[in-house]
JSON list of C-alpha atoms in Angstrom, two decimals:
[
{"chain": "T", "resi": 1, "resn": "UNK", "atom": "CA", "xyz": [98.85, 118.57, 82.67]},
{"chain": "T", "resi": 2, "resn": "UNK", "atom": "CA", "xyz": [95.81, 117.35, 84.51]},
{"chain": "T", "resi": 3, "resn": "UNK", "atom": "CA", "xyz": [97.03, 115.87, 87.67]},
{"chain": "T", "resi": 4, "resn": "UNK", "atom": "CA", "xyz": [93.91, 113.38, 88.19]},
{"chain": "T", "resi": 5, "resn": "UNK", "atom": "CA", "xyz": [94.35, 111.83, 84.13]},
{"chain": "T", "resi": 6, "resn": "UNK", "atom": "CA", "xyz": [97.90, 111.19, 84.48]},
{"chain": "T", "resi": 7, "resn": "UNK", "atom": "CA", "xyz": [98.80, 110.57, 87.94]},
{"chain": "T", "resi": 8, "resn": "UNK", "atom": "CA", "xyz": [100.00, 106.81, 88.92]},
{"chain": "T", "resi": 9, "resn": "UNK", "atom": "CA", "xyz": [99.79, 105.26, 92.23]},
{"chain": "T", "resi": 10, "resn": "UNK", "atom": "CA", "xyz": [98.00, 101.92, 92.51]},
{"chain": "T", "resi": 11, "resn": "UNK", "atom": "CA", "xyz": [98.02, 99.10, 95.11]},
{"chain": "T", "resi": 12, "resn": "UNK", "atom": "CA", "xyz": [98.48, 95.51, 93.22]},
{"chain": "T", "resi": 13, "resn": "UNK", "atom": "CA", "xyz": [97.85, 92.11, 94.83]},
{"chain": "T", "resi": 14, "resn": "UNK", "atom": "CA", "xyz": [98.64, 89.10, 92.38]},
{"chain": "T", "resi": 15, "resn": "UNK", "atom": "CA", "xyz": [97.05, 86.17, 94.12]},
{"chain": "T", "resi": 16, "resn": "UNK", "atom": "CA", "xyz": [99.17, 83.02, 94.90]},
{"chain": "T", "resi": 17, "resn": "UNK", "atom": "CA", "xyz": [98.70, 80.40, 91.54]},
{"chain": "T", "resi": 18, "resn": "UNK", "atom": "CA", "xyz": [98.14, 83.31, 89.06]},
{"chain": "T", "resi": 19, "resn": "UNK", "atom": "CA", "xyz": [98.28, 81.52, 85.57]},
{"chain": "T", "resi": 20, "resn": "UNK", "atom": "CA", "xyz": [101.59, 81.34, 84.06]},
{"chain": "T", "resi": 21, "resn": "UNK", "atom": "CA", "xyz": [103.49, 82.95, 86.75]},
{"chain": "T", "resi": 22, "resn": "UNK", "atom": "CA", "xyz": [103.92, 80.13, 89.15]},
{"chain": "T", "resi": 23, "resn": "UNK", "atom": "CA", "xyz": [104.18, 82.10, 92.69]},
{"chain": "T", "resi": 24, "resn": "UNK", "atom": "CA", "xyz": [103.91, 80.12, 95.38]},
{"chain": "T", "resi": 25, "resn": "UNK", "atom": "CA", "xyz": [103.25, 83.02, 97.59]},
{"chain": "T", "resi": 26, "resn": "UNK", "atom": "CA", "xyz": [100.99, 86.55, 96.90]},
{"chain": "T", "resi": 27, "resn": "UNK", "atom": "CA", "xyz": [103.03, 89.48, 95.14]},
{"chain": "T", "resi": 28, "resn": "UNK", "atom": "CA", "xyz": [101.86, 92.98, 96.11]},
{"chain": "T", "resi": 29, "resn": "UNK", "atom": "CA", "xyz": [103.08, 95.81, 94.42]},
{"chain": "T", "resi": 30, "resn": "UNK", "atom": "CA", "xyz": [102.72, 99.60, 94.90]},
{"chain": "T", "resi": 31, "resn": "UNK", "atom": "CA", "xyz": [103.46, 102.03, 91.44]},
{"chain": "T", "resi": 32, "resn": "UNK", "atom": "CA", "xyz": [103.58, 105.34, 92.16]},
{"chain": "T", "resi": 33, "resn": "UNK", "atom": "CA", "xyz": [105.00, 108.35, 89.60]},
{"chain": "T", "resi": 34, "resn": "UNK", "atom": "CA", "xyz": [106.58, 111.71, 90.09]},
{"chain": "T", "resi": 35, "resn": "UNK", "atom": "CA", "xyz": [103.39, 112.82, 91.95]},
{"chain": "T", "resi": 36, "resn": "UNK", "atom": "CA", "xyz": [104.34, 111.25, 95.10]},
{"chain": "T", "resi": 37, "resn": "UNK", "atom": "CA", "xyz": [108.10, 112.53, 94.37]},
{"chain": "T", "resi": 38, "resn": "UNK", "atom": "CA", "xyz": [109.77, 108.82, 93.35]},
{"chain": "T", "resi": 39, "resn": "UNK", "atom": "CA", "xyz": [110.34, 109.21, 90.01]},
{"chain": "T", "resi": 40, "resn": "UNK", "atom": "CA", "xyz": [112.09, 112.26, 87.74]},
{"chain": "T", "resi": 41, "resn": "UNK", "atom": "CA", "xyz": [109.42, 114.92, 87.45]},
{"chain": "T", "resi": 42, "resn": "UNK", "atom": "CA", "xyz": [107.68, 115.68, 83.81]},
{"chain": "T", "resi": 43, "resn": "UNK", "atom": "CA", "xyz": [109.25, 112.88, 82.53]},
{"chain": "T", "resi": 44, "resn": "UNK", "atom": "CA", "xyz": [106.33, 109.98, 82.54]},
{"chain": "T", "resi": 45, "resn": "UNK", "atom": "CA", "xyz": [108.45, 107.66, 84.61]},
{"chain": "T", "resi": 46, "resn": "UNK", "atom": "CA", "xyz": [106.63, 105.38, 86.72]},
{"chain": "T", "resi": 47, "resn": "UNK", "atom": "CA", "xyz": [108.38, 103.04, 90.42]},
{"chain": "T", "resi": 48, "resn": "UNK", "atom": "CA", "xyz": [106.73, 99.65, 90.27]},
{"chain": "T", "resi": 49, "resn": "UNK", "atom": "CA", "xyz": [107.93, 97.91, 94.05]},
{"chain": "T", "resi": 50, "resn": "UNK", "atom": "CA", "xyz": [106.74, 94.48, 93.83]},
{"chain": "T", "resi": 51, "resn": "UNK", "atom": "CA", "xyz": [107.67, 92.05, 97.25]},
{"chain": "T", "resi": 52, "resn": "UNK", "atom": "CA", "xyz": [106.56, 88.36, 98.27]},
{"chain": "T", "resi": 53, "resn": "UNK", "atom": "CA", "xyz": [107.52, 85.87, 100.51]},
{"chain": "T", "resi": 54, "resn": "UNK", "atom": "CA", "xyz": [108.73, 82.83, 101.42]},
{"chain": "T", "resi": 55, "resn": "UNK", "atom": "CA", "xyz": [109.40, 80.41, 104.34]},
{"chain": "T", "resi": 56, "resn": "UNK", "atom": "CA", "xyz": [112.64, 79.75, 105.24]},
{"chain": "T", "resi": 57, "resn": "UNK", "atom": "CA", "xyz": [112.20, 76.29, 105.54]},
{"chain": "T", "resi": 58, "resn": "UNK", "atom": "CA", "xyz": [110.23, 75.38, 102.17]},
{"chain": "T", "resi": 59, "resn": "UNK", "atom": "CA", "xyz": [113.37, 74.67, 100.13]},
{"chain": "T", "resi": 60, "resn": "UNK", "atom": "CA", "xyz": [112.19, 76.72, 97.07]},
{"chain": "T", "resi": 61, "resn": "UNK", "atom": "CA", "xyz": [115.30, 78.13, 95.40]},
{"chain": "T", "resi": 62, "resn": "UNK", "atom": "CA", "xyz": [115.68, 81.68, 95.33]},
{"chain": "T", "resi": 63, "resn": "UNK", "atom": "CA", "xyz": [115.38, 81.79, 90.74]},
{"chain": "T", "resi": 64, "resn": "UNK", "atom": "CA", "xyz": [111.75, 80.36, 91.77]},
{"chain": "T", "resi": 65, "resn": "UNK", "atom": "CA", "xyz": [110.81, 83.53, 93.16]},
{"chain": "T", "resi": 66, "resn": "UNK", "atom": "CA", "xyz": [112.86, 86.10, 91.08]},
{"chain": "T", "resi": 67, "resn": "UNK", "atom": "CA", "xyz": [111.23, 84.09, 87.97]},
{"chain": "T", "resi": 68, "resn": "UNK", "atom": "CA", "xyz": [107.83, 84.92, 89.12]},
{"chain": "T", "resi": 69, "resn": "UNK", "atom": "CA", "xyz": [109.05, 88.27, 89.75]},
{"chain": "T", "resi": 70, "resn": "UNK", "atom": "CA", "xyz": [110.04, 88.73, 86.23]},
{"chain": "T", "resi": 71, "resn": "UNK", "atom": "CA", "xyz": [107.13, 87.46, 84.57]},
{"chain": "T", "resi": 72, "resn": "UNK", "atom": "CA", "xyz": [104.98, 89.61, 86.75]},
{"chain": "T", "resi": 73, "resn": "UNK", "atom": "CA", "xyz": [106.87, 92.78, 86.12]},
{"chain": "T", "resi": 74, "resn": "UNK", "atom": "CA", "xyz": [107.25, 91.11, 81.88]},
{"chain": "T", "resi": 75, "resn": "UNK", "atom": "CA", "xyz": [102.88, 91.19, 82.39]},
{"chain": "T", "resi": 76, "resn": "UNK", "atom": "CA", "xyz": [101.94, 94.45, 84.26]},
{"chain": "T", "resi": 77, "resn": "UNK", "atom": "CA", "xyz": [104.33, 96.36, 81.71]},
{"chain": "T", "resi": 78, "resn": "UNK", "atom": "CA", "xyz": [102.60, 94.62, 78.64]},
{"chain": "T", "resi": 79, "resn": "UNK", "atom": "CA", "xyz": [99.59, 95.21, 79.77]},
{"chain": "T", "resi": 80, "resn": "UNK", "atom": "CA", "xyz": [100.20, 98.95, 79.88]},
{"chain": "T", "resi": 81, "resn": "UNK", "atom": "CA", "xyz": [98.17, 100.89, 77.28]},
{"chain": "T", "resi": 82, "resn": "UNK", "atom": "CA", "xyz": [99.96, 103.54, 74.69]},
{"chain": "T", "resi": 83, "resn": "UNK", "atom": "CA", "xyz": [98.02, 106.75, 74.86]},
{"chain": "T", "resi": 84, "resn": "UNK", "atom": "CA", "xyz": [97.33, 109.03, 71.80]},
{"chain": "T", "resi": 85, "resn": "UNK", "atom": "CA", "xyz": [101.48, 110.02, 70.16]},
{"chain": "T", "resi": 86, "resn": "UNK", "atom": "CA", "xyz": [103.32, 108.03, 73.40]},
{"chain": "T", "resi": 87, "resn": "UNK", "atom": "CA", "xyz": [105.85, 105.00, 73.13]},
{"chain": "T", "resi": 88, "resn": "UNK", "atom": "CA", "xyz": [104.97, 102.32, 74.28]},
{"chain": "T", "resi": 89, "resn": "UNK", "atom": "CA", "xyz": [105.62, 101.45, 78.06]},
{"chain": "T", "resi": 90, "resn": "UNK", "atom": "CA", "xyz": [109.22, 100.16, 78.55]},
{"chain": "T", "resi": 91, "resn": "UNK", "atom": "CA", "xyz": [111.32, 98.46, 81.46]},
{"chain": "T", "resi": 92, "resn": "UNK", "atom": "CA", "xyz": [114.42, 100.92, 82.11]},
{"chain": "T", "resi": 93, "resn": "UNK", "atom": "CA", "xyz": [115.94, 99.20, 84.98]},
{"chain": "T", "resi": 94, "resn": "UNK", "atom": "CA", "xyz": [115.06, 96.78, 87.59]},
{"chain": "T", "resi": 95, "resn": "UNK", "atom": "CA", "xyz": [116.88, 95.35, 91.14]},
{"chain": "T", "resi": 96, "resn": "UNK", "atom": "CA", "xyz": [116.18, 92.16, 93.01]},
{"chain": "T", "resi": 97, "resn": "UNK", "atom": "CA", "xyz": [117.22, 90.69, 96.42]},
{"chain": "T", "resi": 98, "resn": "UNK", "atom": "CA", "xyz": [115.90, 88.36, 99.03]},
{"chain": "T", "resi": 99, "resn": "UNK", "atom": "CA", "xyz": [117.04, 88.18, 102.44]},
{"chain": "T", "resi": 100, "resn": "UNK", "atom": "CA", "xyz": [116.31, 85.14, 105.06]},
{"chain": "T", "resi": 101, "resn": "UNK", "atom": "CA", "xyz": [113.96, 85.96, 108.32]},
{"chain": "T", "resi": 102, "resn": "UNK", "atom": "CA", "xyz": [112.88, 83.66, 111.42]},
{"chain": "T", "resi": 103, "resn": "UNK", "atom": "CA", "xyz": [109.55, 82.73, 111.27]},
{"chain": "T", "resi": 104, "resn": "UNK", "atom": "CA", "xyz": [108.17, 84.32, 114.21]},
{"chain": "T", "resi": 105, "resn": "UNK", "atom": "CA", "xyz": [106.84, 81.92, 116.85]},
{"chain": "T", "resi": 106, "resn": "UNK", "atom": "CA", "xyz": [104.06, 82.85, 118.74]},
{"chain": "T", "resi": 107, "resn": "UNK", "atom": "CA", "xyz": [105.10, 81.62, 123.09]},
{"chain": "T", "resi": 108, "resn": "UNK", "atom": "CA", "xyz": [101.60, 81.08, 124.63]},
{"chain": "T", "resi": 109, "resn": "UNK", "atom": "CA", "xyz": [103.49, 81.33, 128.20]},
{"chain": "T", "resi": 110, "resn": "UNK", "atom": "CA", "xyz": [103.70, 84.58, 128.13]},
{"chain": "T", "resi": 111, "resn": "UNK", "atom": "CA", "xyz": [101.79, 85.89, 125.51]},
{"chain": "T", "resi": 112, "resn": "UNK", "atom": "CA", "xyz": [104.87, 87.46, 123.21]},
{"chain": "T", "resi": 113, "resn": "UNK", "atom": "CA", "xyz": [106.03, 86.61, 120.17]},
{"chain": "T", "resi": 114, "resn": "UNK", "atom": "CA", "xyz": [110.11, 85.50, 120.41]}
]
């Protein structure tokens, strides 16, 4: 197996807007495969970590986000190509969660954020 034709690990950056996925914020994504020892070895299995944010005080619900999630992860899997005797690429299992954070504020006094 030729490491450099079958190894995965890309950055992704889905801009803010992207057609049909209406995220309010950017999604970046890192997919990396067995090479970097995250997935089962020899067994074409690929991690796809996708995050984006929010601010706390925008009053998008929480099914905003995980719907542009979906459709994101629904696009970069369809968009995978078959090679030569393969199935085609296929969703096995997928987790979500969000968590709430203080925006940081920036005290000009004394020159540390509180």
């Amino acid at each position: 197996k030729d490491g450099s034709d079958t190894e995965q690990r890309y950055a992704i950056i889905i801009p803010p807007g992207t057609g049909g996925l209406e995220n309010k914020s950017a999604i970046h994504g890192v997919v990396a495969d067995d090479s970097v020892c995250v997935a089962p070895r020899g067994k074409d299995y690929t991690v796809l970590h996708l995050t984006t944010s929010s601010q706390g005080d925008d009053g998008a619900p929480d099914e905003l986000f995980v719907d542009a999630m979906s459709k994101a992860v629904e696009f970069l899997v369809a968009s995978q190509p078959t090679r030569g005797n393969t199935a085609p690429v296929k969703e096995l299992h997928h987790i979500s969660f969000s968590y709430c954070t203080e925006t940081p504020s920036f005290d000009e006094k004394d020159g540390i954020d509180s």
